[in-house]
Coordinates of C-alpha atoms in Angstrom, one line a residue:
Chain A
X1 CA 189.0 82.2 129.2
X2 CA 188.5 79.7 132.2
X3 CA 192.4 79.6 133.1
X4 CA 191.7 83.2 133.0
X5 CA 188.9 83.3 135.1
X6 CA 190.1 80.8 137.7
X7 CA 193.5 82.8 138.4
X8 CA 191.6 85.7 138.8
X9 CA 189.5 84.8 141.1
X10 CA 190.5 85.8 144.6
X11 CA 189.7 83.0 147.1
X12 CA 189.2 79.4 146.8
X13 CA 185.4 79.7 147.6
X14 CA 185.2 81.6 144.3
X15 CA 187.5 79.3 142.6
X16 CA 185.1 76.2 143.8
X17 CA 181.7 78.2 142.6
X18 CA 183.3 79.0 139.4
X19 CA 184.3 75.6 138.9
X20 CA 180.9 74.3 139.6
X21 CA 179.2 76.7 137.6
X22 CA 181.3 75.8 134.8
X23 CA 180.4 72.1 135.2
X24 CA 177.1 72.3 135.0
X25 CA 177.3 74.8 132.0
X26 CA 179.6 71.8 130.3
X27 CA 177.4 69.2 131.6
X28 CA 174.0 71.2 130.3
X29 CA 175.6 72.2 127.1
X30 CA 176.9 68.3 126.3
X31 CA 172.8 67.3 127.3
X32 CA 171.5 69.7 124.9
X33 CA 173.6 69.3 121.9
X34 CA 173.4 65.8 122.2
X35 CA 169.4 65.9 122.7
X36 CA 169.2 68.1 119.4
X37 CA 171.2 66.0 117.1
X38 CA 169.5 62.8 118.2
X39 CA 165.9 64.7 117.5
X40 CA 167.1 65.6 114.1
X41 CA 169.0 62.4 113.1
X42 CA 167.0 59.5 114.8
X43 CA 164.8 57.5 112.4
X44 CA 162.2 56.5 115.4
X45 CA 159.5 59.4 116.2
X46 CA 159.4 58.1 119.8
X47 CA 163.3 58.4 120.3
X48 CA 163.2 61.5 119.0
X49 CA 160.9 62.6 121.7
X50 CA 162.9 60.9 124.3
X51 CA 166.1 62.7 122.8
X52 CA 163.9 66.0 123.3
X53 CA 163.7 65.4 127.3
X54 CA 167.4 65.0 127.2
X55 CA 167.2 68.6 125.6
X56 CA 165.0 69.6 127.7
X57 CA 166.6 68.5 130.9
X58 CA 169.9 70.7 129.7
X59 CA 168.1 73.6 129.4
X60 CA 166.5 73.7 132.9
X61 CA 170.3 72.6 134.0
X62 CA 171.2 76.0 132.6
X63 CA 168.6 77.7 134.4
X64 CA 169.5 76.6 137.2
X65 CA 173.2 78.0 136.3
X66 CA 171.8 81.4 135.5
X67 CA 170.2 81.2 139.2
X68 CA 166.6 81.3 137.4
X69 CA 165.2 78.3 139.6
X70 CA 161.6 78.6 139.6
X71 CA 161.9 78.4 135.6
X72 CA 163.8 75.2 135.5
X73 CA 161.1 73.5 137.5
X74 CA 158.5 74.8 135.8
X75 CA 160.6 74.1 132.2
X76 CA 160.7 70.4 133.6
X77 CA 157.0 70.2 134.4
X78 CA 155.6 71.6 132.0
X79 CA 157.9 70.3 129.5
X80 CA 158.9 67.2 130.2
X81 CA 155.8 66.6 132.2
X82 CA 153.5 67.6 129.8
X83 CA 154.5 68.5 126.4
X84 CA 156.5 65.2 126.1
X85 CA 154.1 63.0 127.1
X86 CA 151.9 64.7 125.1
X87 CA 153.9 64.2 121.8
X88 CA 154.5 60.4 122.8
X89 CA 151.0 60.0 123.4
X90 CA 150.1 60.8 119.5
X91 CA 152.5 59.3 118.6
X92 CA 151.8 55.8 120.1
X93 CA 148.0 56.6 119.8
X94 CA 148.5 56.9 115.9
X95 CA 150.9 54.3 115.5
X96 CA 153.6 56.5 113.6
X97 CA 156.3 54.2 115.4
X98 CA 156.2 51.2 113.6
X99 CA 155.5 53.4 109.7
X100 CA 158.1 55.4 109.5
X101 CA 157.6 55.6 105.7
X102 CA 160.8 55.5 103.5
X103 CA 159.2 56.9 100.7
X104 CA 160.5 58.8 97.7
X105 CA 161.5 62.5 98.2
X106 CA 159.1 64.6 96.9
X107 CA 161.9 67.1 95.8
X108 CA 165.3 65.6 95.3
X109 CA 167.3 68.7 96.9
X110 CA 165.2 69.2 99.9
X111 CA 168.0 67.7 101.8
X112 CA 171.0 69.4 101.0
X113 CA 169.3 72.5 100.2
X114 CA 168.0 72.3 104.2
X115 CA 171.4 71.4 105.4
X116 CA 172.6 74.6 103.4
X117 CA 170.0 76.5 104.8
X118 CA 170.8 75.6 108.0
X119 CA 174.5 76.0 108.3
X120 CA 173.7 79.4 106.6
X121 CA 171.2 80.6 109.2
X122 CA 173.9 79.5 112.2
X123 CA 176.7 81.1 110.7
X124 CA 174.5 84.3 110.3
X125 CA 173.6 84.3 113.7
X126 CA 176.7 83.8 115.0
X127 CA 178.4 87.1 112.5
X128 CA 175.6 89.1 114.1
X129 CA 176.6 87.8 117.4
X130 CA 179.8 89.7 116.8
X131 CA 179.7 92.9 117.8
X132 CA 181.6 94.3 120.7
X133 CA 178.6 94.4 123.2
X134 CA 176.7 91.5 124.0
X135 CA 173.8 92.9 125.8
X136 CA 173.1 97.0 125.2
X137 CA 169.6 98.5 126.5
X138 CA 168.8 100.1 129.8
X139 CA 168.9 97.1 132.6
X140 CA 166.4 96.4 134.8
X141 CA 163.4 98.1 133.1
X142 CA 161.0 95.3 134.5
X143 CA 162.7 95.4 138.1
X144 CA 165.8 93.8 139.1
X145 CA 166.6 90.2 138.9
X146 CA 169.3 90.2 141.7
X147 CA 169.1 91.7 145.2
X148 CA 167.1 90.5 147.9
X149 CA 164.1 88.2 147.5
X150 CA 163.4 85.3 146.3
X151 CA 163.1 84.1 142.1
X152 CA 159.8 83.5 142.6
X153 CA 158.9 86.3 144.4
X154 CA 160.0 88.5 142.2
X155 CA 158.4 87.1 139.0
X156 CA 155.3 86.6 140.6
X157 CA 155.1 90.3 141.6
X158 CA 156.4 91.2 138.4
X159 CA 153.6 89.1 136.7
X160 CA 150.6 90.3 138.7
X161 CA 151.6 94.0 138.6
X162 CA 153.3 95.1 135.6
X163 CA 152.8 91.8 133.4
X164 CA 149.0 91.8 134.6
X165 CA 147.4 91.9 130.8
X166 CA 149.3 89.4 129.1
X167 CA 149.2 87.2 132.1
X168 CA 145.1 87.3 131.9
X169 CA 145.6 87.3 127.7
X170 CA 147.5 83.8 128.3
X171 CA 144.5 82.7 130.2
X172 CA 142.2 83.5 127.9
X173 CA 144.7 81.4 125.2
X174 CA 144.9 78.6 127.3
X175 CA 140.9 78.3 127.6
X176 CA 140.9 78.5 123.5
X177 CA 143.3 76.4 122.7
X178 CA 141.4 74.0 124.9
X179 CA 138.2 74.8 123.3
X180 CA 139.5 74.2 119.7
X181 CA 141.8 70.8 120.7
X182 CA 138.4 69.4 121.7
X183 CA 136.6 70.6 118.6
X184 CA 139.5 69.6 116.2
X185 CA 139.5 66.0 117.7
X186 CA 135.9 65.1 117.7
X187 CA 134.5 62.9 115.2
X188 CA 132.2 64.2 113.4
X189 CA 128.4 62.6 113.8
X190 CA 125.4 62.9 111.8
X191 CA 123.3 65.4 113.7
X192 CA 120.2 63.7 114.8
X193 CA 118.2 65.5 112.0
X194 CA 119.9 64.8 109.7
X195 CA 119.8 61.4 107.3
X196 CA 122.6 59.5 105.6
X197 CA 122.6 58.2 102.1
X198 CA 121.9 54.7 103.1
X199 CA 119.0 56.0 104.9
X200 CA 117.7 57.7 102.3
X201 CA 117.3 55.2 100.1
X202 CA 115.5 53.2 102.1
X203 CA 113.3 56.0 102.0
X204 CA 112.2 56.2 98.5
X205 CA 108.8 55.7 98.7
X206 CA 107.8 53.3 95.7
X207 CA 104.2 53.8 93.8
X208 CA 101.1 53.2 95.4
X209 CA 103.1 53.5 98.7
X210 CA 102.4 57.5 98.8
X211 CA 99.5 58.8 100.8
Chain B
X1 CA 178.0 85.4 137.4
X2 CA 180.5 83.2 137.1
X3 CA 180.2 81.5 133.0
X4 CA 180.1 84.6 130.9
X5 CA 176.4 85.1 129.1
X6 CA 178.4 84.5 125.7
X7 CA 179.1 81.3 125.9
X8 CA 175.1 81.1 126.7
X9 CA 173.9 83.4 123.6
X10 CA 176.2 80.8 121.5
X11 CA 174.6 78.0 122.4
X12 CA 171.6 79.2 122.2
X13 CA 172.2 80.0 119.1
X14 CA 173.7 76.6 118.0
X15 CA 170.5 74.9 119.5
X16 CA 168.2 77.7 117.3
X17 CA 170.6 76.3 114.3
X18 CA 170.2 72.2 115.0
X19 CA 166.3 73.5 115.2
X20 CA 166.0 75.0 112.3
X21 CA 167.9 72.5 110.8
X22 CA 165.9 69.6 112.0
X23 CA 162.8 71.4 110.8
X24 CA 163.8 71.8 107.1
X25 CA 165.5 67.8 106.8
X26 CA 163.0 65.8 108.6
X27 CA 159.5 65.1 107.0
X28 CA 157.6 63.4 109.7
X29 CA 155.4 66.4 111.0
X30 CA 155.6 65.1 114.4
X31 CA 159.3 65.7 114.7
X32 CA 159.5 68.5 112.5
X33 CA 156.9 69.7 115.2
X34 CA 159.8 68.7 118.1
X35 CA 162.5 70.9 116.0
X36 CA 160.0 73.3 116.3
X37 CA 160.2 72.8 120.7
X38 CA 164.2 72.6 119.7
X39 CA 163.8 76.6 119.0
X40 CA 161.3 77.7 121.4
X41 CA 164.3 76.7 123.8
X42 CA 166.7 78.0 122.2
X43 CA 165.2 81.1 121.9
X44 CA 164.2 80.5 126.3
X45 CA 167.9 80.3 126.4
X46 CA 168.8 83.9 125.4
X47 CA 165.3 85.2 127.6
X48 CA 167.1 83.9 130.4
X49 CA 170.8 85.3 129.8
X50 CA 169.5 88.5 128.6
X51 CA 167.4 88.7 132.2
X52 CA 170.5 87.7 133.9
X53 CA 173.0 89.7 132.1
X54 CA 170.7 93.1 132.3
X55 CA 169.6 92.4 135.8
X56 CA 166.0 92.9 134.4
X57 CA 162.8 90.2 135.7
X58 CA 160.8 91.0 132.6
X59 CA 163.2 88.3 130.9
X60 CA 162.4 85.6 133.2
X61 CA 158.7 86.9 132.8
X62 CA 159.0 86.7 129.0
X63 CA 160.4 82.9 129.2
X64 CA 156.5 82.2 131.4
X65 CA 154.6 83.4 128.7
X66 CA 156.6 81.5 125.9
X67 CA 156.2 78.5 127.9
X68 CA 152.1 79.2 127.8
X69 CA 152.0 79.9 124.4
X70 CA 154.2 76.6 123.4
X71 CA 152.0 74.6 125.4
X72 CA 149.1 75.6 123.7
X73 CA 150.6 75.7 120.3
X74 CA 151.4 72.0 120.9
X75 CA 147.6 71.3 122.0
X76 CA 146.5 72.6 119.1
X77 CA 149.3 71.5 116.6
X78 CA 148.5 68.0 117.8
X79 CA 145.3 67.7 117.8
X80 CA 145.2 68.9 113.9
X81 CA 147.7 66.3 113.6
X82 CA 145.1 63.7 115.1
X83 CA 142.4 64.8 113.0
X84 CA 144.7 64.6 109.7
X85 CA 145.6 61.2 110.2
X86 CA 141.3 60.5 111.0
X87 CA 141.2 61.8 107.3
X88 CA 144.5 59.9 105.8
X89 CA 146.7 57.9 107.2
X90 CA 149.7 60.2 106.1
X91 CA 152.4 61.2 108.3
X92 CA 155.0 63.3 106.4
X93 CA 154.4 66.7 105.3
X94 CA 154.4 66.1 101.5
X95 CA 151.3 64.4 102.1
X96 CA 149.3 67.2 103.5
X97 CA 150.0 70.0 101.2
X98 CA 146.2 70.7 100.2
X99 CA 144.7 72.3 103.0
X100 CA 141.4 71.6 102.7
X101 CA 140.0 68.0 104.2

């Protein structure tokens, strides 16, 4: 298919934009597969995590391939910025690094029943993935992707016109899943009123001692 | 549109795969929480051909609001994770399978 592409292609600008595009496909394809078996395979929680920024990293490198720029940036802040760093901090916060338990299975199977389920759940993906079309539906329902304008001035009118709801709904999500990350974390405290067991037996008032 | 959105929707698709994979083998619920990530971008993947391949901004739109809600799914996933190990120190997901503290 790429011999095929490259001798069809007309000039040698063409030729050189096709090459490239293909590289970084290849490039972003080699980062993510090799991101997502070291995430599954690797023993250490925190290499797994690091494995996922490699991921990570390949997908925004395929974003930037599909010419969807503002979305690789944001898919590296956010991301790699954020969520990553996130996930590292737990996990060096509760100390999962150095117990990684090798217990017993709780169920003998669970392993090659999950790599059967797996390899069943890709292979069915990729039958359905076999039809003659790839992509059927009306285009551009939303507004078009390519003409003139920039990436980001297009999804940002798209967002605060059409996409307007959801856009505030996410909003709202954000400030709630704020809200209940603060109340999960706390520690719980006695409320002021209230007394502990120690206390109260401290408080048993012996005879005589009543008023 | 130069790599044909295929060879996209299969990777995306192997990526979904290793994901769901990763999910069902590993037992530490922080990774099994990554594998989770793993599909999420997978599944960002295919927003992003689709919105290329139908010339259509709502795809590109779509792959924001997933972002949003994986971000906070992740605030919230970890912080319940924080507050299990407060309870017992227990990091795999056999450990956890009573849901009540």
């Amino acid at each position: 298919m790429y011999a095929g592409f490259l001798a069809s292609a007309a000039s040698s600008g063409t030729d050189l934009a096709n090459a490239s595009a293909w590289a970084v496909f290849l490039v972003g394809a080699a980062m993510i597969l090799t991101g997502a078996f070291g995430v599954i395979l690797l023993r250490n929680p925190v290499h797994c995590a690091l494995m996922l920024v490699i991921t990570l990293f390949g997908i925004a490198l395929e974003f930037i391939d599909q010419s969807a720029d503002f979305l690789a940036a944001v898919q590296i802040i956010v991301y790699a910025g954020a969520i990553v760093i996130l996930f590292l901090f737990v996990i060096m916060f509760l100390g999962v690094d150095r117990r990684e338990a090798a217990g017993p299975e709780a169920t003998k199977f669970q392993k090659p029943i999950a790599l059967i389920l797996g390899a069943v759940s890709l292979v069915e993906i990729l039958i359905l993935s076999q039809v003659d079309h790839w992509v059927s539906g009306a285009p551009s329902v939303a507004g078009r992707l390519d003409g003139p304008g920039e990436n980001v001035q297009k999804l940002g009118q798209s967002i605060y016109t059409r996409y307007l709801l959801p856009f505030e709904m996410t909003a709202a999500l954000l400030v709630i899943a704020v809200v209940a990350a603060v109340v999960l974390s706390r520690r719980q405290q006695p409320g002021a009123s209230e007394l502990r067991a120690a206390d109260k037996e401290k408080l048993v008032v012996g005879p005589g001692g009543a008023e | 549109m130069t790599v044909p959105g295929a060879w996209y929707l299969v990777l995306a698709a192997v990526l979904f795969g290793l994901g769901a994979t990763g999910l069902l083998i590993r037992r530490n619920v922080l990774v099994m929480f990554m594998c989770v990530e793993l599909m999420l971008n997978a599944v960002n993947l295919t927003f992003v051909t689709f919105a290329r391949l139908l010339d259509d901004v709502g795809g590109q739109v779509s792959v924001l609001f997933v972002l949003v809600v994986a971000a906070a799914e992740v605030v919230v996933g970890l912080a319940i994770i924080v507050a299990m190990f407060r309870r017992r120190a227990a990091a795999t997901a056999d450990d956890i399978h009573v849901l009540r503290g």
